[in-house]
Amino acid sequence: QVQLVESGGGLVQAGGSLRLSCAASGRTFSSYAMGWFRQTPGKEREFVATINRSGGSTYYADSVKGRFTISRDNAKRTVDLQMNSLKPEDTAVYYCAARSSEYGSGSPYQSGYYYWGQGTQVTVSS
């Protein structure tokens, strides 16, 4: 069982930066590939970034590639999302998720992510 708590959201102007953090409970954090997803009202939740168990492999949505960076610290049981050059279209509730421990790699697909945080709001003003 893993509990996830996101933090770091807020209001920022376009072109600014935010760093989201997701803290996980449980001693088996390093067993889980992790992902970040986001959702705006009336839209499906969409993939943002994912990282494998060791942190050595990452994958990004085309819309954030080159602007966002996902990282993890298994000793601290955290996964972060550094967001630079933010755009108004990045406005959303951001969720972190832990993928089933049977998978070592990350994935852009929501199926297989068994544990989800409560989300943190990111608002980018123009």
XYZ file of N, CA, C and O in Angstrom, residues 11-118:
432
model
N -0.174 29.629 -8.047
C -0.434 30.556 -9.139
C 0.889 31.146 -9.609
O 1.694 31.623 -8.796
N 1.112 31.120 -10.907
C 2.351 31.648 -11.463
C 2.035 32.312 -12.798
O 1.073 31.938 -13.477
N 2.831 33.295 -13.163
C 2.649 33.958 -14.453
C 3.252 33.109 -15.568
O 4.187 32.310 -15.334
N 2.736 33.297 -16.750
C 3.276 32.604 -17.918
C 4.773 32.892 -18.038
O 5.214 34.022 -17.834
N 5.521 31.851 -18.345
C 6.971 31.953 -18.418
C 7.679 31.620 -17.122
O 8.906 31.458 -17.101
N 6.921 31.521 -16.049
C 7.500 31.217 -14.744
C 7.714 29.737 -14.523
O 7.505 28.910 -15.432
N 8.109 29.407 -13.301
C 8.430 28.018 -12.942
C 7.749 27.634 -11.635
O 7.478 28.481 -10.782
N 7.484 26.346 -11.533
C 7.004 25.752 -10.291
C 7.650 24.382 -10.159
O 7.958 23.734 -11.173
N 7.792 23.943 -8.926
C 8.288 22.598 -8.676
C 7.269 21.863 -7.819
O 6.992 22.258 -6.690
N 6.709 20.818 -8.379
C 5.779 19.965 -7.642
C 6.550 18.826 -6.992
O 7.526 18.325 -7.555
N 6.074 18.440 -5.823
C 6.682 17.306 -5.141
C 5.596 16.332 -4.716
O 4.478 16.741 -4.378
N 5.917 15.067 -4.748
C 4.986 14.023 -4.320
C 5.714 13.167 -3.288
O 6.747 12.564 -3.607
N 5.179 13.135 -2.082
C 5.773 12.345 -1.007
C 4.992 11.055 -0.836
O 3.755 11.068 -0.784
N 5.715 9.954 -0.745
C 5.086 8.642 -0.641
C 5.340 8.019 0.717
O 6.426 8.157 1.284
N 4.332 7.347 1.216
C 4.506 6.580 2.447
C 4.885 5.157 2.080
O 4.747 4.739 0.939
N 5.381 4.415 3.029
C 5.712 3.021 2.779
C 7.181 2.833 2.449
O 7.819 3.704 1.863
N 7.696 1.672 2.807
C 9.128 1.426 2.619
C 9.466 0.886 1.243
O 10.625 0.741 0.914
N 8.452 0.610 0.405
C 8.718 -0.011 -0.884
C 8.612 0.967 -2.036
O 8.366 0.573 -3.164
N 8.816 2.248 -1.784
C 8.680 3.273 -2.821
C 9.527 2.945 -4.041
O 9.105 3.143 -5.173
N 10.723 2.445 -3.831
C 11.628 2.164 -4.944
C 11.136 1.021 -5.825
O 11.718 0.780 -6.889
N 10.089 0.341 -5.416
C 9.520 -0.739 -6.222
C 8.562 -0.224 -7.290
O 8.134 -1.004 -8.150
N 8.214 1.050 -7.238
C 7.174 1.585 -8.099
C 7.719 2.567 -9.130
O 8.424 3.523 -8.770
N 7.384 2.338 -10.388
C 7.533 3.397 -11.369
C 6.484 4.457 -11.052
O 5.408 4.142 -10.523
N 6.788 5.707 -11.356
C 5.918 6.807 -10.971
C 5.534 7.643 -12.186
O 6.270 7.685 -13.186
N 4.421 8.320 -12.060
C 3.983 9.183 -13.142
C 3.320 10.441 -12.625
O 2.853 10.482 -11.480
N 3.308 11.449 -13.459
C 2.530 12.664 -13.214
C 1.487 12.788 -14.327
O 1.806 12.593 -15.501
N 0.271 13.118 -13.921
C -0.825 13.336 -14.844
C -1.489 14.660 -14.466
O -1.259 15.197 -13.376
N -2.322 15.179 -15.366
C -3.028 16.417 -15.060
C -4.423 16.392 -15.659
O -4.681 15.665 -16.623
N -5.300 17.203 -15.072
C -6.686 17.238 -15.535
C -7.253 18.633 -15.368
O -7.054 19.282 -14.338
N -7.970 19.075 -16.405
C -8.714 20.322 -16.349
C -10.199 19.988 -16.399
O -10.589 18.933 -16.913
N -11.045 20.879 -15.873
C -12.488 20.590 -15.826
C -13.047 20.267 -17.207
O -12.751 20.960 -18.187
N -13.817 19.209 -17.275
C -14.456 18.828 -18.518
C -13.579 18.053 -19.478
O -14.010 17.705 -20.577
N -12.350 17.792 -19.065
C -11.433 17.052 -19.941
C -10.964 15.782 -19.253
O -10.989 15.653 -18.027
N -10.503 14.853 -20.082
C -9.935 13.627 -19.559
C -8.597 13.929 -18.883
O -7.878 14.842 -19.286
N -8.266 13.125 -17.880
C -6.949 13.251 -17.275
C -5.910 12.829 -18.304
O -6.104 11.819 -19.013
N -4.820 13.585 -18.388
C -3.816 13.293 -19.413
C -2.443 13.094 -18.797
O -2.109 13.614 -17.735
N -1.657 12.350 -19.517
C -0.293 12.019 -19.113
C 0.613 13.232 -19.227
O 0.515 14.016 -20.180
N 1.541 13.374 -18.269
C 2.535 14.442 -18.304
C 3.950 13.862 -18.396
O 4.710 14.178 -19.302
N 4.306 13.015 -17.430
C 5.675 12.484 -17.386
C 5.691 11.213 -16.550
O 4.839 11.016 -15.691
N 6.688 10.374 -16.814
C 6.836 9.156 -16.038
C 8.313 8.835 -15.847
O 9.158 9.276 -16.642
N 8.598 8.085 -14.798
C 9.975 7.730 -14.472
C 10.000 6.297 -13.960
O 9.079 5.867 -13.252
N 11.048 5.563 -14.311
C 11.097 4.167 -13.888
C 11.542 4.054 -12.432
O 11.792 5.056 -11.761
N 11.652 2.832 -11.957
C 11.908 2.614 -10.530
C 13.235 3.193 -10.072
O 13.347 3.741 -8.975
N 14.247 3.070 -10.907
C 15.577 3.539 -10.504
C 15.777 5.019 -10.749
O 16.706 5.625 -10.209
N 14.945 5.597 -11.608
C 15.115 7.000 -11.980
C 15.974 7.185 -13.215
O 16.215 8.314 -13.642
N 16.415 6.072 -13.807
C 17.303 6.171 -14.938
C 16.632 6.360 -16.281
O 17.300 6.611 -17.284
N 15.323 6.235 -16.312
C 14.591 6.359 -17.569
C 13.355 7.220 -17.361
O 12.588 7.002 -16.418
N 13.178 8.192 -18.234
C 12.038 9.099 -18.149
C 11.372 9.221 -19.516
O 11.993 8.922 -20.557
N 10.125 9.663 -19.482
C 9.369 9.840 -20.729
C 8.365 10.960 -20.499
O 7.787 11.058 -19.417
N 8.182 11.799 -21.543
C 7.344 12.981 -21.392
C 6.294 13.072 -22.501
O 6.520 12.617 -23.628
N 5.207 13.725 -22.171
C 4.239 14.099 -23.196
C 4.890 15.139 -24.106
O 5.697 15.959 -23.647
N 4.526 15.124 -25.358
C 5.109 16.081 -26.310
C 4.855 17.518 -25.871
O 5.693 18.397 -26.095
N 3.723 17.752 -25.238
C 3.340 19.114 -24.862
C 4.238 19.713 -23.782
O 4.264 20.934 -23.613
N 4.974 18.869 -23.046
C 5.810 19.388 -21.958
C 7.290 19.095 -22.174
O 8.136 19.564 -21.392
N 7.607 18.340 -23.189
C 8.996 17.946 -23.436
C 9.878 19.179 -23.601
O 9.516 20.127 -24.306
N 11.006 19.172 -22.916
C 11.924 20.304 -22.976
C 11.625 21.387 -21.960
O 12.456 22.280 -21.740
N 10.455 21.330 -21.326
C 10.086 22.333 -20.325
C 9.961 21.728 -18.921
O 10.258 22.403 -17.933
N 9.509 20.486 -18.847
C 9.301 19.814 -17.568
C 10.359 18.739 -17.370
O 10.813 18.113 -18.330
N 10.724 18.506 -16.106
C 11.669 17.447 -15.768
C 11.147 16.667 -14.566
O 10.846 17.259 -13.528
N 11.049 15.357 -14.729
C 10.637 14.490 -13.625
C 11.885 13.878 -12.998
O 12.837 13.524 -13.713
N 11.890 13.766 -11.686
C 13.021 13.152 -10.980
C 12.504 12.475 -9.721
O 11.384 12.747 -9.282
N 13.313 11.610 -9.157
C 12.907 10.943 -7.935
C 14.092 10.762 -7.000
O 15.242 10.704 -7.447
N 13.777 10.655 -5.730
C 14.780 10.381 -4.710
C 14.243 9.217 -3.892
O 13.354 9.397 -3.052
N 14.728 8.028 -4.148
C 14.178 6.844 -3.488
C 14.476 6.835 -1.993
O 13.701 6.288 -1.210
N 15.573 7.429 -1.592
C 15.887 7.491 -0.164
C 14.886 8.374 0.581
O 14.505 8.074 1.711
N 14.459 9.456 -0.062
C 13.492 10.371 0.557
C 12.058 9.999 0.223
O 11.121 10.588 0.749
N 11.886 9.041 -0.690
C 10.550 8.608 -1.121
C 9.754 9.761 -1.728
O 8.597 10.011 -1.380
N 10.404 10.477 -2.628
C 9.748 11.588 -3.300
C 9.942 11.512 -4.814
O 10.957 10.976 -5.288
N 8.985 12.055 -5.528
C 9.115 12.247 -6.961
C 8.694 13.684 -7.258
O 7.676 14.153 -6.772
N 9.528 14.393 -7.995
C 9.316 15.802 -8.268
C 9.036 16.045 -9.741
O 9.436 15.254 -10.605
N 8.384 17.173 -9.995
C 8.162 17.616 -11.361
C 8.556 19.089 -11.428
O 7.857 19.944 -10.878
N 9.697 19.366 -12.044
C 10.136 20.733 -12.247
C 9.512 21.248 -13.526
O 9.707 20.659 -14.594
N 8.762 22.340 -13.410
C 8.032 22.877 -14.556
C 8.554 24.273 -14.866
O 8.447 25.178 -14.034
N 9.147 24.431 -16.024
C 9.695 25.711 -16.471
C 8.924 26.215 -17.677
O 8.221 25.457 -18.350
N 9.101 27.495 -17.972
C 8.461 28.105 -19.142
C 6.980 27.767 -19.190
O 6.442 27.352 -20.232
N 6.321 27.959 -18.079
C 4.914 27.564 -17.982
C 4.032 28.394 -18.891
O 4.286 29.588 -19.132
N 2.989 27.743 -19.404
C 2.032 28.363 -20.311
C 0.633 28.297 -19.680
O 0.366 27.406 -18.869
N -0.255 29.187 -20.074
C -1.632 29.119 -19.540
C -2.269 27.743 -19.760
O -3.046 27.291 -18.913
N -1.939 27.081 -20.843
C -2.514 25.764 -21.107
C -1.980 24.676 -20.191
O -2.470 23.541 -20.223
N -0.995 24.992 -19.358
C -0.523 24.038 -18.350
C -1.396 24.070 -17.097
O -1.213 23.250 -16.190
N -2.324 25.013 -17.038
C -3.224 25.105 -15.900
C -4.035 23.824 -15.753
O -4.675 23.384 -16.712
N -3.979 23.219 -14.574
C -4.668 21.945 -14.334
C -4.450 21.532 -12.889
O -3.631 22.121 -12.171
N -5.168 20.503 -12.491
C -4.843 19.795 -11.253
C -3.849 18.702 -11.618
O -4.109 17.911 -12.537
N -2.741 18.672 -10.920
C -1.678 17.704 -11.208
C -1.702 16.595 -10.163
O -1.760 16.869 -8.953
N -1.623 15.368 -10.666
C -1.667 14.188 -9.807
C -0.400 13.363 -9.987
O 0.068 13.182 -11.115
N 0.130 12.848 -8.891
C 1.168 11.841 -9.034
C 0.549 10.466 -8.807
O -0.493 10.344 -8.150
N 1.170 9.473 -9.380
C 0.630 8.124 -9.324
C 1.759 7.110 -9.287
O 2.825 7.337 -9.875
N 1.491 5.997 -8.622
C 2.458 4.904 -8.532
C 1.950 3.717 -9.331
O 0.793 3.295 -9.164
N 2.830 3.190 -10.168
C 2.434 2.080 -11.030
C 2.596 0.767 -10.273
O 3.432 0.657 -9.377
N 1.812 -0.203 -10.632
C 1.897 -1.511 -10.010
C 3.339 -1.985 -9.947
O 4.107 -1.817 -10.901
N 3.732 -2.592 -8.835
C 5.121 -3.003 -8.637
C 5.549 -4.139 -9.565
O 6.735 -4.461 -9.634
N 4.611 -4.720 -10.302
C 5.013 -5.753 -11.259
C 5.696 -5.146 -12.488
O 6.312 -5.854 -13.286
N 5.572 -3.824 -12.647
C 6.196 -3.140 -13.780
C 7.374 -2.304 -13.295
O 7.235 -1.490 -12.402
N 8.513 -2.479 -13.916
C 9.669 -1.669 -13.533
C 9.735 -0.355 -14.270
O 10.283 0.624 -13.774
N 9.140 -0.324 -15.454
C 9.231 0.878 -16.272
C 8.006 1.755 -16.078
O 6.953 1.301 -15.628
N 8.161 3.021 -16.437
C 7.040 3.932 -16.405
C 6.141 3.717 -17.607
O 6.463 2.931 -18.505
N 5.021 4.433 -17.628
C 4.075 4.284 -18.723
C 3.260 5.560 -18.866
O 2.939 6.210 -17.868
N 2.890 5.912 -20.097
C 2.003 7.065 -20.285
C 0.524 6.717 -20.131
O -0.330 7.598 -20.214
N 0.208 5.458 -19.912
C -1.169 5.020 -19.828
C -1.600 4.866 -18.374
O -0.892 4.304 -17.553
N -2.791 5.329 -18.064
C -3.247 5.356 -16.687
C -3.505 3.967 -16.109
O -3.380 3.768 -14.898
N -3.850 3.024 -16.965
C -4.075 1.667 -16.477
C -2.765 1.133 -15.917
O -1.703 1.330 -16.513
N -2.826 0.490 -14.789
C -1.615 -0.028 -14.164
C -1.080 0.875 -13.082
O -0.213 0.470 -12.304
N -1.562 2.107 -13.040
C -1.230 2.991 -11.914
C -2.271 2.739 -10.827
O -3.429 3.107 -10.967
N -1.834 2.112 -9.773
C -2.778 1.677 -8.744
C -3.025 2.720 -7.666
O -4.067 2.709 -7.011
N -2.054 3.582 -7.427
C -2.160 4.527 -6.318
C -2.066 5.952 -6.849
O -1.195 6.258 -7.680
N -2.957 6.812 -6.342
C -3.038 8.190 -6.821
C -3.065 9.141 -5.629
O -3.651 8.834 -4.581
N -2.440 10.308 -5.819
C -2.554 11.356 -4.833
C -3.840 12.130 -5.002
O -4.631 11.861 -5.911
N -4.029 13.136 -4.162
C -5.273 13.906 -4.178
C -5.213 15.056 -5.170
O -6.238 15.665 -5.468
